[in-house]
CSV table of C-alpha atoms and ligand atoms in Angstrom, one decimal:
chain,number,residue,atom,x,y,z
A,104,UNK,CA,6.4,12.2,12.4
A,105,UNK,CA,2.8,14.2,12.7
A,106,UNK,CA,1.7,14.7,15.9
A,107,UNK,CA,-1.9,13.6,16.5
A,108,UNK,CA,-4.6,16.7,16.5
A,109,UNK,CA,-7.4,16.1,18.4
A,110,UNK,CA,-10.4,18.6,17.7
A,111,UNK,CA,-13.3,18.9,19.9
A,112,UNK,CA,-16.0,21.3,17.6
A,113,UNK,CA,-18.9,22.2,19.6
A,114,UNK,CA,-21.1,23.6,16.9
A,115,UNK,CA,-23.3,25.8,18.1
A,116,UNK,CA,-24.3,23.9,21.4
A,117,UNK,CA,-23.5,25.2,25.0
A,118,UNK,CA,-25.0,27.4,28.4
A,119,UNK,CA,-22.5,29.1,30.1
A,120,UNK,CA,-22.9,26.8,33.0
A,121,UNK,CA,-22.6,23.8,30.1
A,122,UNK,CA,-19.2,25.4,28.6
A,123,UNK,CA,-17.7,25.5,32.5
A,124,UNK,CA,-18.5,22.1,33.1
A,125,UNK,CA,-17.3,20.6,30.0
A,126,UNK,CA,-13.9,22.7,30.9
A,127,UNK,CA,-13.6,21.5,34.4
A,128,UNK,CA,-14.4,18.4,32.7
A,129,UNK,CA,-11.1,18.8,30.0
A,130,UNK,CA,-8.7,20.2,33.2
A,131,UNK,CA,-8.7,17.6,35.0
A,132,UNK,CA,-8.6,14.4,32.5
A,133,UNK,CA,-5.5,12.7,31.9
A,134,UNK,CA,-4.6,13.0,28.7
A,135,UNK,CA,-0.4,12.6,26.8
A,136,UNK,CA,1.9,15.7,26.7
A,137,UNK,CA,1.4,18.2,24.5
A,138,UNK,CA,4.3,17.2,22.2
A,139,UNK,CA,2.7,13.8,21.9
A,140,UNK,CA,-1.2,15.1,21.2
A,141,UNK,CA,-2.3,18.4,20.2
A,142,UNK,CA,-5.9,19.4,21.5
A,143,UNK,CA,-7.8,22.2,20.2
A,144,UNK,CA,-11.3,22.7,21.6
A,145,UNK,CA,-13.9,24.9,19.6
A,146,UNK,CA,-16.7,26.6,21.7
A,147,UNK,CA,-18.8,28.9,19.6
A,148,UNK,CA,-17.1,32.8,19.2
A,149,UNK,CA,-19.2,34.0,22.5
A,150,UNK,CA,-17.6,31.8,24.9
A,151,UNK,CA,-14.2,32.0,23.4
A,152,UNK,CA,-13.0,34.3,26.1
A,153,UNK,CA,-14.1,32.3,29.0
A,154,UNK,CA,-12.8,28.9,27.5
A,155,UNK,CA,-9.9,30.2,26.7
A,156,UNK,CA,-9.2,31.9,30.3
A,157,UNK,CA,-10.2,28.9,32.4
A,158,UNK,CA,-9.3,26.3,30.2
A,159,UNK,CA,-5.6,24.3,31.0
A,160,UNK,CA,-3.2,25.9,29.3
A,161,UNK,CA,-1.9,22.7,26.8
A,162,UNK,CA,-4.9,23.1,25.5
A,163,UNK,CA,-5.6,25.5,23.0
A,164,UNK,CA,-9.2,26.9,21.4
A,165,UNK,CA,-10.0,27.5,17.8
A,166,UNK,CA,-13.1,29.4,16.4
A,167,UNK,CA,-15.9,27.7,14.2
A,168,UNK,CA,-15.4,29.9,11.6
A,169,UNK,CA,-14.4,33.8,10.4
A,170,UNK,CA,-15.2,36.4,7.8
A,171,UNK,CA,-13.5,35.7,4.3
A,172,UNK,CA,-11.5,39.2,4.3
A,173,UNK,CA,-10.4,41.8,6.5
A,174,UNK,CA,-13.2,42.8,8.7
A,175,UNK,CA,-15.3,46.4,7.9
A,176,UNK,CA,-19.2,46.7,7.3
A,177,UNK,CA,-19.9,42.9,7.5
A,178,UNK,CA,-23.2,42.5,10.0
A,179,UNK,CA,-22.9,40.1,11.9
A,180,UNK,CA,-19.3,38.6,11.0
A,181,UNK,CA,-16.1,38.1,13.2
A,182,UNK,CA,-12.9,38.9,11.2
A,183,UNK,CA,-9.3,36.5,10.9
A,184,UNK,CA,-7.8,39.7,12.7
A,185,UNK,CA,-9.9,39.9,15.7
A,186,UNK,CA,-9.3,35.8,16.2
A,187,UNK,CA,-6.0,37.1,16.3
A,188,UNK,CA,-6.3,39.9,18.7
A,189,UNK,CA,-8.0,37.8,21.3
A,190,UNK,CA,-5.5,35.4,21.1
A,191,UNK,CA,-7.1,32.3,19.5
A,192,UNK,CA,-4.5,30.4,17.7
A,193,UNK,CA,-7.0,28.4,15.4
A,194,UNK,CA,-9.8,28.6,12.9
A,195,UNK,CA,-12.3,25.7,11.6
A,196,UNK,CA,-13.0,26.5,8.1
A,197,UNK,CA,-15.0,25.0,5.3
A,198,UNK,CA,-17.3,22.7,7.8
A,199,UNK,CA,-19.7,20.8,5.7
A,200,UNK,CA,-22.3,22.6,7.7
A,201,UNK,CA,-21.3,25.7,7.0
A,202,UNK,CA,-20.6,24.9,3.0
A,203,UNK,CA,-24.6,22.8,3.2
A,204,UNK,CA,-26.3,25.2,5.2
A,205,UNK,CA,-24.6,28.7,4.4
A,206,UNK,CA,-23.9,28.2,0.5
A,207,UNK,CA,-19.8,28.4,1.4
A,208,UNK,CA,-18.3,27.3,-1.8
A,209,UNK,CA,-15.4,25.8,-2.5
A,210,UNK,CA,-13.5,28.8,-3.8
A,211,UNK,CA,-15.0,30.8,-1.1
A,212,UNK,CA,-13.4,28.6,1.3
A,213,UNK,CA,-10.2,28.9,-0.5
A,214,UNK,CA,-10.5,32.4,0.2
A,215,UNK,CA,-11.0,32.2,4.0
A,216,UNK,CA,-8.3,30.0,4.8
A,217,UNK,CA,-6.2,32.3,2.7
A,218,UNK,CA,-7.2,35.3,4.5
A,219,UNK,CA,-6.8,33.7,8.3
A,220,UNK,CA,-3.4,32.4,7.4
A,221,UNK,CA,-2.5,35.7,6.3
A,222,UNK,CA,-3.7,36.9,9.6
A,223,UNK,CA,-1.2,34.0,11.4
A,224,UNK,CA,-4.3,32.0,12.3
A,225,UNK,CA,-3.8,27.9,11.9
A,226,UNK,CA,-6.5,26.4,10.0
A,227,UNK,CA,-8.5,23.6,10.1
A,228,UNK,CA,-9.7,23.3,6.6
A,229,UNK,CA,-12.8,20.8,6.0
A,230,UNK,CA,-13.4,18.4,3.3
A,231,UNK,CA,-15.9,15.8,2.7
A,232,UNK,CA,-18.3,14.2,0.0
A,233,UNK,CA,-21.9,13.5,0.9
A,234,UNK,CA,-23.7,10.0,0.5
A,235,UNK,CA,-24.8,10.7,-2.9
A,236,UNK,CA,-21.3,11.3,-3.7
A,237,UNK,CA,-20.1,8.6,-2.2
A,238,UNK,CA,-22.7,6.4,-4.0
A,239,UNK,CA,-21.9,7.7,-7.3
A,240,UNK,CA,-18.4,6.8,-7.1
A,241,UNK,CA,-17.4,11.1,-6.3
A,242,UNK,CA,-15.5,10.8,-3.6
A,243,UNK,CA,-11.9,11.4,-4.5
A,244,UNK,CA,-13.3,13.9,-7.2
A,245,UNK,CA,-14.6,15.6,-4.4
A,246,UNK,CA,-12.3,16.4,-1.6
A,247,UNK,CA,-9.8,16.5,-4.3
A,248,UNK,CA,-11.8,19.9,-5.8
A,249,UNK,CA,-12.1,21.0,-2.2
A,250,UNK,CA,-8.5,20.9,-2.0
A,251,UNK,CA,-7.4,22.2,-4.9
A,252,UNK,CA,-9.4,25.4,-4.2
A,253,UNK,CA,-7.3,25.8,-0.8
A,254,UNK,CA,-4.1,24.5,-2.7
A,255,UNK,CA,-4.9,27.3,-5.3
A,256,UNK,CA,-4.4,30.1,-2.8
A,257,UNK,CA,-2.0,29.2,-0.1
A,258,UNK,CA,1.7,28.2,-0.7
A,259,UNK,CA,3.0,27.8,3.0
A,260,UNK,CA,0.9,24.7,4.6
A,261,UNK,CA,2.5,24.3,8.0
A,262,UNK,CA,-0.3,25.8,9.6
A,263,UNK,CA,-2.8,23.8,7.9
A,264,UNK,CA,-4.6,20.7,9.1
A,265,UNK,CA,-6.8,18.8,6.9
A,266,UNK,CA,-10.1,17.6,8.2
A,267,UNK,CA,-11.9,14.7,6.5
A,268,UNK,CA,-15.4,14.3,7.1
A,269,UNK,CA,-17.8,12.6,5.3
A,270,UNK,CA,-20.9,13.7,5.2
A,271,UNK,CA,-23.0,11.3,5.6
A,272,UNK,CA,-20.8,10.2,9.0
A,273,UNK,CA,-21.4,13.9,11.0
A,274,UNK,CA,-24.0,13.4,13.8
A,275,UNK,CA,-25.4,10.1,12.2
A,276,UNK,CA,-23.7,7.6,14.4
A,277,UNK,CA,-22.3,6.1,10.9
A,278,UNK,CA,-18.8,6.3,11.6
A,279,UNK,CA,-16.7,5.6,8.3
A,280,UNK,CA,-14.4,2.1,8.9
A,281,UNK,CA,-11.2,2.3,9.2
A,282,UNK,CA,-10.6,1.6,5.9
A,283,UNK,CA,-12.9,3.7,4.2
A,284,UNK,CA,-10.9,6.4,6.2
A,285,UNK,CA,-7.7,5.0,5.7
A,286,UNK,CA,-8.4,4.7,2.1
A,287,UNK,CA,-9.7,8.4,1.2
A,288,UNK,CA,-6.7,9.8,4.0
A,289,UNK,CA,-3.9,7.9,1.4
A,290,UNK,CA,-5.9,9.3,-1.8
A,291,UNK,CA,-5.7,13.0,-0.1
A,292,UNK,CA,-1.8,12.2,0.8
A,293,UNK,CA,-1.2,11.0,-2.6
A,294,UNK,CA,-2.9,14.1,-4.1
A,295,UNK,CA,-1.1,16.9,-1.9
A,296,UNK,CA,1.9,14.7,-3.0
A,297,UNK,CA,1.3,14.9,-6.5
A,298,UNK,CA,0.1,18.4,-6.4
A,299,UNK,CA,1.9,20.7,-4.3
A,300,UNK,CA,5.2,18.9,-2.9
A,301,UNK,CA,6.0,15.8,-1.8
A,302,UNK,CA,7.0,17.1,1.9
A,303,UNK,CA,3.8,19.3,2.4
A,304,UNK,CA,2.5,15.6,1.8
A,305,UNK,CA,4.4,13.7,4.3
A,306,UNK,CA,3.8,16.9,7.0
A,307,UNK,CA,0.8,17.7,6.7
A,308,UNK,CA,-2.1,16.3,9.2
A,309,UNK,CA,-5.1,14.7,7.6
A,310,UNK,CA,-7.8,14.3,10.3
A,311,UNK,CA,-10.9,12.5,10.5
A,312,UNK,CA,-14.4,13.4,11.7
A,313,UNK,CA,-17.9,12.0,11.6
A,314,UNK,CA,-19.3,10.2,14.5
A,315,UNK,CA,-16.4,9.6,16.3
A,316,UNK,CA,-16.6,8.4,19.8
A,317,UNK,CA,-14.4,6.2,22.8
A,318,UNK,CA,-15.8,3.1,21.1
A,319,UNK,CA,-14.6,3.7,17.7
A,320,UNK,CA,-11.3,6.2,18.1
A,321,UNK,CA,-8.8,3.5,18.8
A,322,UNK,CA,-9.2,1.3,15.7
A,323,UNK,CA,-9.2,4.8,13.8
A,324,UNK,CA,-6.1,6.1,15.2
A,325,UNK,CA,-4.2,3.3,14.2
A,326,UNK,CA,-4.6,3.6,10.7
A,327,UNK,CA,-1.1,5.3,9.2
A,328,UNK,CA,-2.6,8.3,7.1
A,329,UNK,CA,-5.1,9.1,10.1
A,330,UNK,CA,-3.3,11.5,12.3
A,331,UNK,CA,-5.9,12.3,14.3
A,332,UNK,CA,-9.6,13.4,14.6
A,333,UNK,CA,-12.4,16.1,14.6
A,334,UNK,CA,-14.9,15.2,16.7
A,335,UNK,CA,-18.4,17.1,17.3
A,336,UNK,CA,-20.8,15.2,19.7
A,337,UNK,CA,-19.0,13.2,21.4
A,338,UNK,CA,-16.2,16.5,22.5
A,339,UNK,CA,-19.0,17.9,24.5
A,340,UNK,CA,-19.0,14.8,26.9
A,341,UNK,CA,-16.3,13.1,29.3
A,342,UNK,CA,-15.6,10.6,26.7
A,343,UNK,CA,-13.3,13.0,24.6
A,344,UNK,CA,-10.6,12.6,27.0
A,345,UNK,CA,-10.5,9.3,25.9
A,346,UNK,CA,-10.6,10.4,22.1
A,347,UNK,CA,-7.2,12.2,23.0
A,348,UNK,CA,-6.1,8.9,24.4
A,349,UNK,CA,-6.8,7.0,21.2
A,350,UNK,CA,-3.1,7.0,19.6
A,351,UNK,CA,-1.5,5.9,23.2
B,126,LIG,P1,-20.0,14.4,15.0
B,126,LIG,O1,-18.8,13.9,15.8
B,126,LIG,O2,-21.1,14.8,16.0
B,126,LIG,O3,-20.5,13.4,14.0
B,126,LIG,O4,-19.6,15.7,14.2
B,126,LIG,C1,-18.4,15.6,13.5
B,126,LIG,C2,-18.1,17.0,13.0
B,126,LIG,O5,-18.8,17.6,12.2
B,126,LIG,C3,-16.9,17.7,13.6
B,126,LIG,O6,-16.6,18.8,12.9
């Protein structure tokens, strides 16, 4: 079986009095062992250190995002190596926010997660169609492109996890149903099956994000091909410990 990821990505949100509380906050929830959930917090790079240092140690830390290649005269960038250096096992990748509001293409994404996993980062590689996408009847066309450019330039995917998240669902309280999830999470499956093997298929974690919350996590998580969830607002507040609860 997969066992269930739960992301908490903090985007770029957080005091360093903000980042201790929401720790102390994380270290003393009850949540499942680690060999039943998997949770990976993502503060932004600065506080990495700290959260990483004070937070329990099940728990691990990824970073929001890192330079496509090995790092050099890049202004302002934070290379695959250095993540490594410091420690942090994981990397977010290809956020919709990042792809929207930075111009990351989809090749350019390939690239990165690429890169990291050459560096022995884990990704978390994002995918997601927005609502004129959606509308047009895109969707599968679309995360299926945004995969393809990974597929194209990785051949080991254990340290992958995919993260599915509709556009139109991040920060809009418009969670997806279960079904639409359920339904593009299958299509994904059925695509890594089709077009890189049919075990990276049955391995491989396919997450969901957008607008997930204690309300909505439960009826989510028990939907077969979701194996778990990214979640943005709702990671900075008590109610993620019972996000990590969903699948138990
Ligand atoms: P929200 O949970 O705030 O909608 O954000 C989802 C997201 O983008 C996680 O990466």
């Amino acid at each position: 079986g997969r066992k269930f990821f739960v992301g908490g990505n903090w985007k770029c949100n957080g005091t360093t009095d903000q980042v201790e509380k929401i720790v102390k906050t994380l270290n003393e929830g009850q949540v499942p062992p680690s060999d039943v959930v998997e949770v990976v917090v993502s503060p932004p790079y600065v506080f990495l250190p700290v959260v990483k240092s004070l937070l329990r140690p099940e728990f691990q830390v990824a970073a929001q995002n890192c330079w496509v290649k090995k790092g050099g005269a890049f202004t302002g960038e934070v290379s695959a190596e250095m993540l490594a250096n410091l420690g942090v096992p994981w990397v977010i990748l290809g956020h919709s926010e990042r792809r929207a509001l930075l111009g990351e293409s989809n090749e350019f994404v390939g690239d990165k997660v690429a890169y990291a996993l050459s560096q022995g980062l884990k990704v978390i590689a994002c995918v997601g169609e927005t609502l004129d996408q959606r509308e047009a009847g895109s969707t599968m066309e679309v995360v299926a492109a945004q995969t393809k450019a990974i597929a194209e330039k990785i051949n080991d995917w254990s340290n992958v996890v995919i993260a599915y998240e509709p556009v139109w669902a991040i920060g809009t309280g418009k969670v997806a149903t279960p079904a639409q999830a359920q339904e593009v999470h299958a299509s994904l499956r059925d695509w890594l099956k089709t077009n890189v093997s049919p075990e990276v298929a049955e391995s491989t974690r396919i997450i969901y994000g957008g607008s997930v919350t204690a309300a909505n996590c439960k009826e989510l998580a028990a939907q077969p091909d979701v194996d778990g969830f990214l979640v943005g607002g709702a990671s900075l507040k008590p109610e993620f410990i019972d996000i990590i609860n969903a699948a138990t």
